[in-house]
XYZ file of C-alpha atoms in Angstrom:
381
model
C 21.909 -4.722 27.309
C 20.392 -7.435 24.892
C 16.846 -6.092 23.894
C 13.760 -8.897 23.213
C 12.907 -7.230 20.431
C 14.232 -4.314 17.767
C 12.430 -2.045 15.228
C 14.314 -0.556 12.622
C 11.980 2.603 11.727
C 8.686 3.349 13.288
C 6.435 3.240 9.997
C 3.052 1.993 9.822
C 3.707 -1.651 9.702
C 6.200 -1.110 12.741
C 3.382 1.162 14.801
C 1.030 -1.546 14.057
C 2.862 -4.383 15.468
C 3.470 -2.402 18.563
C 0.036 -1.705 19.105
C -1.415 -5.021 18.648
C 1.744 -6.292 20.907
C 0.425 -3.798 23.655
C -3.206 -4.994 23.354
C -2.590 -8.376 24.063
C 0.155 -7.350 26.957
C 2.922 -9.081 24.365
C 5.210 -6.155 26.005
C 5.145 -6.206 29.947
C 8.321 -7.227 31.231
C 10.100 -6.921 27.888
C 13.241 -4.854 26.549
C 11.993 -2.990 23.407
C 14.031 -0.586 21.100
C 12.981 1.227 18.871
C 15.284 2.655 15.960
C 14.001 5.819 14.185
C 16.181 8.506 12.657
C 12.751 11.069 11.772
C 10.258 12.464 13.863
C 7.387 11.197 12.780
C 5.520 14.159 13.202
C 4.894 15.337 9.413
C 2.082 14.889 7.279
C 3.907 13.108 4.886
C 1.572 10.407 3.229
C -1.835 9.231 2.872
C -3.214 5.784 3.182
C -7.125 4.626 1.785
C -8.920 1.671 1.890
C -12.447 0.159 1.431
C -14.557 -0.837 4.232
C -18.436 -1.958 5.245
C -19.283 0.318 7.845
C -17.851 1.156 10.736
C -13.984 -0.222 11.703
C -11.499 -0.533 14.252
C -9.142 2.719 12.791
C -12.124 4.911 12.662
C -10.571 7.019 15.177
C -8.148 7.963 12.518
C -10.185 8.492 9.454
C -10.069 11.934 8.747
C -12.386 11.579 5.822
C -15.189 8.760 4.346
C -16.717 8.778 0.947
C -20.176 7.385 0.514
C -20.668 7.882 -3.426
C -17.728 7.801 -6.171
C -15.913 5.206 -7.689
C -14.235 4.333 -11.376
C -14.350 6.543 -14.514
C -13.110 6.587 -18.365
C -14.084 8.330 -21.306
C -17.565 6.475 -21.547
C -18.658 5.607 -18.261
C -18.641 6.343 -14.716
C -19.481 3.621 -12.264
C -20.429 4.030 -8.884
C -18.533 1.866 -6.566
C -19.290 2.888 -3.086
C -22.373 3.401 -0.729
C -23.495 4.549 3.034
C -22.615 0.456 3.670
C -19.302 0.228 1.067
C -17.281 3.311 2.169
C -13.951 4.362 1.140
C -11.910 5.700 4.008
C -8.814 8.008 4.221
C -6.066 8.326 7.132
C -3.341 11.014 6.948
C -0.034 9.980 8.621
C 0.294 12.957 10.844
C -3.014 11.887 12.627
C -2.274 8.075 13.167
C 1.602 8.727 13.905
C 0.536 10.941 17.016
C -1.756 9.240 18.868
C 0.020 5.649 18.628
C 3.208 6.783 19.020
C 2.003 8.982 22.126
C 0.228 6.100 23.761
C 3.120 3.689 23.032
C 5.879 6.135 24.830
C 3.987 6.164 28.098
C 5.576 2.618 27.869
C 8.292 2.092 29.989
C 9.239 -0.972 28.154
C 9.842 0.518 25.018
C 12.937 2.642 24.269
C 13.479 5.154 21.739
C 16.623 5.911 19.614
C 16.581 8.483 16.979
C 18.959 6.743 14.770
C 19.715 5.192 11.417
C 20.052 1.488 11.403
C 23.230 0.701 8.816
C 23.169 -3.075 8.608
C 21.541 -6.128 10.585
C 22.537 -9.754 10.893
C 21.035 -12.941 12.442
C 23.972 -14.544 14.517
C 24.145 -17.947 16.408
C 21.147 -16.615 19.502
C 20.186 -13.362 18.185
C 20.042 -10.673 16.145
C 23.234 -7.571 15.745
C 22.137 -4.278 14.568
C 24.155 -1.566 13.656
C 22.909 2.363 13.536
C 24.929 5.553 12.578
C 25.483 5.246 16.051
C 26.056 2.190 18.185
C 25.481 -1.915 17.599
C 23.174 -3.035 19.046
C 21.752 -6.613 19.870
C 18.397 -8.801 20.208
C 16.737 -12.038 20.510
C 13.940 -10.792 17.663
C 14.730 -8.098 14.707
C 10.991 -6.394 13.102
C 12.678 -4.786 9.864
C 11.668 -1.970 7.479
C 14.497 -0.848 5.748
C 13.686 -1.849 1.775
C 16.400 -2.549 -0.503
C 14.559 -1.933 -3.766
C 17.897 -3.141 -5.646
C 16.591 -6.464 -4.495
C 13.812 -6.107 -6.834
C 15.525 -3.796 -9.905
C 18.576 -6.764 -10.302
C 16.490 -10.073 -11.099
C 15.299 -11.146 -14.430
C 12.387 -13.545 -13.135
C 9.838 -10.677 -11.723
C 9.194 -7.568 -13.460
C 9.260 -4.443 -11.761
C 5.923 -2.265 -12.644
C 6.395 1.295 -10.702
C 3.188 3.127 -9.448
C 3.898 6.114 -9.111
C 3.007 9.529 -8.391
C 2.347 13.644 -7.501
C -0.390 14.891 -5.917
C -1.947 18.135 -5.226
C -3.464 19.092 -2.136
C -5.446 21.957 -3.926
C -7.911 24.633 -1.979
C -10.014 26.452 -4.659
C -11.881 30.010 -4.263
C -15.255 28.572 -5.739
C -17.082 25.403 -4.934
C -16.029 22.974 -7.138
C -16.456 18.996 -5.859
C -18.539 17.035 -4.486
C -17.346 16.369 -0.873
C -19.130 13.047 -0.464
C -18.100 11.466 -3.665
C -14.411 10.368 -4.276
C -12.580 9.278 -7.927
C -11.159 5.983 -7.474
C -9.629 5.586 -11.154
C -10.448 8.292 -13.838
C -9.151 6.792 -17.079
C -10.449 9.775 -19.253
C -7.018 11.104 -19.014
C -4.202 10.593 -22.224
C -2.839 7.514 -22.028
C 0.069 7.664 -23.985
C 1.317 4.573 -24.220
C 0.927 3.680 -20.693
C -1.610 2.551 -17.658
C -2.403 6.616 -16.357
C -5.200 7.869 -14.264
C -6.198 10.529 -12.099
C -7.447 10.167 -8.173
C -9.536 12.514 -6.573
C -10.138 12.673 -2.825
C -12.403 15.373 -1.897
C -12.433 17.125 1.536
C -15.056 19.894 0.828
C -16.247 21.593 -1.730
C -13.450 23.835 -1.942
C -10.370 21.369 -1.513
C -9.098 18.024 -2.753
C -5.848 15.541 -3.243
C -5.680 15.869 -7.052
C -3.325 12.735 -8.121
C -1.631 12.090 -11.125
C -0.560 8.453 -10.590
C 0.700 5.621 -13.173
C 1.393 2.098 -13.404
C 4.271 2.063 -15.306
C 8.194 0.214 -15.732
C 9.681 3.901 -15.599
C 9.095 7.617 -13.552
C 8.254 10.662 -15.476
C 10.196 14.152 -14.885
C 8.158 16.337 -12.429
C 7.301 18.789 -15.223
C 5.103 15.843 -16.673
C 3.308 15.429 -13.377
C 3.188 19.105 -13.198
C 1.192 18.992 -16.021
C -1.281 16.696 -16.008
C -2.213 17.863 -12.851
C -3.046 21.407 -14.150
C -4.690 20.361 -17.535
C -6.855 17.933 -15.717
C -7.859 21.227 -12.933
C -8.419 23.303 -16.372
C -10.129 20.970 -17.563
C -12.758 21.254 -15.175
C -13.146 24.733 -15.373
C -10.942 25.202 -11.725
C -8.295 27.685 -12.942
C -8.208 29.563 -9.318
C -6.701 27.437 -6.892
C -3.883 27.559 -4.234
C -1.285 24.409 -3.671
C -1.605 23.781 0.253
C 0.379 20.442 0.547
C 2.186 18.106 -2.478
C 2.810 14.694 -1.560
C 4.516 12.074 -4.178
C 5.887 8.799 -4.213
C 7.006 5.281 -6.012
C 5.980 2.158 -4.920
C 6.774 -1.178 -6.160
C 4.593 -3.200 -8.028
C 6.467 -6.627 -7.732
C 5.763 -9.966 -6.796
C 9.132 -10.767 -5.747
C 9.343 -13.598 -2.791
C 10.497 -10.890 0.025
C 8.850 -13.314 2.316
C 12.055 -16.053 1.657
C 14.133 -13.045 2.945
C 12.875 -13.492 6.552
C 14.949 -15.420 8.809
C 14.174 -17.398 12.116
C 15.424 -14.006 13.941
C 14.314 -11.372 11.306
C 11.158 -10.543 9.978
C 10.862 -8.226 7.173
C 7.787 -5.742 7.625
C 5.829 -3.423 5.550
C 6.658 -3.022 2.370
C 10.156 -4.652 3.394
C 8.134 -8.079 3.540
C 6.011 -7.618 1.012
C 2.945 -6.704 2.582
C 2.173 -4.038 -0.332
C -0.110 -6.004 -2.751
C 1.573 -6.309 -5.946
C -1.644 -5.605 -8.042
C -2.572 -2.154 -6.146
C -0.212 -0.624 -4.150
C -2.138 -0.782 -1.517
C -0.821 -1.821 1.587
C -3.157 -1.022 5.087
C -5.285 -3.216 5.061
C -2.221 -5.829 4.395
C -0.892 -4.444 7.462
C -3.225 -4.575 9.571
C -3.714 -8.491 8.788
C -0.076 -9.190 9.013
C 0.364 -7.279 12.577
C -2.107 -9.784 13.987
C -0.253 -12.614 12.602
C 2.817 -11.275 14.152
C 1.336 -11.320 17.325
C -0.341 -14.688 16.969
C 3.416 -16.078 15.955
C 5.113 -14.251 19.435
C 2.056 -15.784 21.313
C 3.156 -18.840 20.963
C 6.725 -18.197 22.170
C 8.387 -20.427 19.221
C 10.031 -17.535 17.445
C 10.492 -18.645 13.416
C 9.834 -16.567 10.897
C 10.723 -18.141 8.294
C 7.497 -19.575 7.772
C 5.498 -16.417 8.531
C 4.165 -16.387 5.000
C 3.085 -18.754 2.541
C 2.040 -17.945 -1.509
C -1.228 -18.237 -2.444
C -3.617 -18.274 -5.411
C -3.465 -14.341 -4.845
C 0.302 -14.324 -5.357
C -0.436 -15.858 -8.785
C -2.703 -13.885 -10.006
C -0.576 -10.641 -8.976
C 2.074 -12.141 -10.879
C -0.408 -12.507 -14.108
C -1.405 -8.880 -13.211
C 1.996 -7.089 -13.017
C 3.502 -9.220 -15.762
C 0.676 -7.781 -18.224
C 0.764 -4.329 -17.710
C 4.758 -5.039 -17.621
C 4.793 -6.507 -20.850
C 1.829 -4.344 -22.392
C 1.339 -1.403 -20.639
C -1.121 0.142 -22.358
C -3.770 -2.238 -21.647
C -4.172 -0.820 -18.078
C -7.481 1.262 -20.069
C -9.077 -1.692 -21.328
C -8.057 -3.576 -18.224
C -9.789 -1.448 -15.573
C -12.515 -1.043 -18.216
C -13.202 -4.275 -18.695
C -13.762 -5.248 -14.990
C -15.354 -2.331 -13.550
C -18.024 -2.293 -16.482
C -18.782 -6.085 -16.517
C -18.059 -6.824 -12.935
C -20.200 -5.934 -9.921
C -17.831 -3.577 -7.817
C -18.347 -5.074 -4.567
C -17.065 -7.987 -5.915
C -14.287 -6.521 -7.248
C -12.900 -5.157 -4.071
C -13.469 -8.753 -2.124
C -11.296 -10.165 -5.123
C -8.528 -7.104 -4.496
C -9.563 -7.892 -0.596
C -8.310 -11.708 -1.428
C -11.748 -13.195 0.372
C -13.091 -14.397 -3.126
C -14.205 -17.994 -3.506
C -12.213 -19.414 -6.936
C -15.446 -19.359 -9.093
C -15.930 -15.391 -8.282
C -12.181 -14.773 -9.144
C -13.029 -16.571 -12.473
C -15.616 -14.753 -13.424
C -13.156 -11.526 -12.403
C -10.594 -13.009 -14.377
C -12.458 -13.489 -17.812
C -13.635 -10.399 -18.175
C -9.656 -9.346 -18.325
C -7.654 -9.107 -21.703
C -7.616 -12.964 -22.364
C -4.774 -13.028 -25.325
C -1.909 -10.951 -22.833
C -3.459 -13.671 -19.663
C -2.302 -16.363 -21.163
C 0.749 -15.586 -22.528
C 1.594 -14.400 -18.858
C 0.143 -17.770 -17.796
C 2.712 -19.323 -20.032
C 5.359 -17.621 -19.365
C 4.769 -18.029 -16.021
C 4.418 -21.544 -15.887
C 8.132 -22.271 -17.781
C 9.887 -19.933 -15.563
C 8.622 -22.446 -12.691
């Protein structure tokens, strides 16, 4: 049987598209398969993002902060409010209830197996698993190559990276309304480091060593930092519930010119992780509309699903800085946090700034390391 459409893996950007394809009935009387070698039923990863007020994955939040926002050694600023909230989702939570509702679908099949390879052929698309081949008119992937991104010259590769500590303590020690975005008061050695703090209760928190760096520590070094910074605030009593850690790539590598009229590359896959931040929910949720607008129309091309911007630039500014010089991340952060209005930050990072807020954004950046990633940028055109 030739399917309409194929996943390969049921991560977020994959759940997404599904669920937006449901909503506006994109999957009655189609063939759907779905290719996923896990269960999907671990806790495995957190995702955050900023928000005014109230929003349509609310029903998945399992935790808002009102109050918190950047630190360094000098200053804390307060970046959020009852309006401006910052807004976590655990996997296990968001996994379940899609991937329930979608499976009461009779359209939509479900494989647990490992897709090997995929190729667009003259009308369609040929997938093979650890398993079977299997073949399609339309091919959503996920599987990431990263060598894609480690074996080119013309876009660095900055790593964020990191361990975190789901930590319950025996004494009340944080403030369960008020989260740490960036704390910069840790060592820097050499590099862009910082500690995140996401608060539950008063008695338990996601303590998170993370980096923006070219190159991974050893555990031990994570290890570490995690426990002086706990010491450091007196919490010496604690047990280790959950650890969660991870790499993402920091790159502004065109993934989107790896799409195909057949294939489009999802999630982190396409791109959708912005460069600058690592962030990549909101990204999805803006792309998995697109994707439905595109099958809407019933002309299936993807090779125009996604088009550079002014954004894409300035990523490519960001990542070749803190590439080049990476221990300006400090005075980076610094700089913008201290001099420019938060909210405005986050519609920059949101990419809904008009060009005259991004300048004033943009200036109160390193200037010296801007332009000589502005150069360089401009003769590897």
């Amino acid at each position: 049987m030739k399917y309409d459409y194929i996943f390969s893996g049921a991560g977020m950007a994959a759940l997404m598209i599904l669920n937006e394809m449901v909503k506006a009935d994109l999957t009655t009387g189609k063939n759907i398969l779905v290719l996923e070698p896990s269960d999907k039923n671990d806790n495995d990863r957190t995702w955050c993002f900023w928000e005014y007020g109230t929003g349509e994955w609310d029903w998945a939040v399992s935790k808002t902060w009102t109050k918190g926002g950047f630190k360094n050694n000098k200053l804390q600023i307060e970046c959020f409010s009852e309006e401006f909230k910052y807004k976590m989702i655990e996997s296990k939570t968001f996994y379940g209830r899609i991937i329930n509702e979608l499976k009461a679908s009779s359209t939509i099949e479900w494989k647990k197996e490992c897709v090997k390879s995929f190729a667009e052929t003259i009308d369609g698309v040929e997938v093979q698993t650890n398993q079977n081949c299997y073949s399609a008119d339309v091919l959503f992937n996920s599987v990431f190559d990263t060598n894609r991104l480690k074996n080119n010259t013309r876009y660095p590769l900055l790593l964020q990276h990191f361990k975190g500590w789901f930590v319950k303590t025996t004494q009340p020690f944080f403030d369960s309304n008020s989260v740490v975005f960036m704390d910069f008061s840790v060592l820097q050695k050499g590099n862009t480091r910082f500690m995140y703090v996401l608060p539950v209760s008063q008695t338990e928190a996601l303590v998170e060593y993370t980096l923006f760096s070219a190159d991974v520590l050893n555990d031990q070094a994570y290890v570490a930092e995690i426990k002086s910074y706990l010491e450091q605030k007196g919490i010496f009593d604690y047990q280790i519930t959950r650890q969660e850690s991870g790499i993402i790539p920091m790159s502004v590598f065109p993934l989107w010119t790896l799409n195909s009229k057949r294939i489009l590359n999802i999630g982190s896959a396409g791109g959708w992780t912005k460069a600058s931040t690592g962030y990549t929910f909101k990204n999805s949720v803006k792309y998995s509309k697109k994707v439905v607008e595109v099958l809407k129309k019933n002309i299936i091309d993807f090779r125009t699903f996604y088009k550079p911007n002014r954004f894409t630039f300035y990523d490519s500014l960001f990542v070749s800085v803190l590439f080049e010089r990476n221990e300006l991340g400090y005075e980076l952060f610094s700089g913008m946090f201290s001099k420019v209005k938060p909210e405005l930050i986050f519609k920059f990072l949101d990419e809904k700034t008009t060009f005259f807020e991004e300048l004033s954004v943009i200036w109160n950046c390193p200037k010296r390391p801007f332009l000589k990633a502005l150069v360089n940028y401009i003769l590897k055109k």
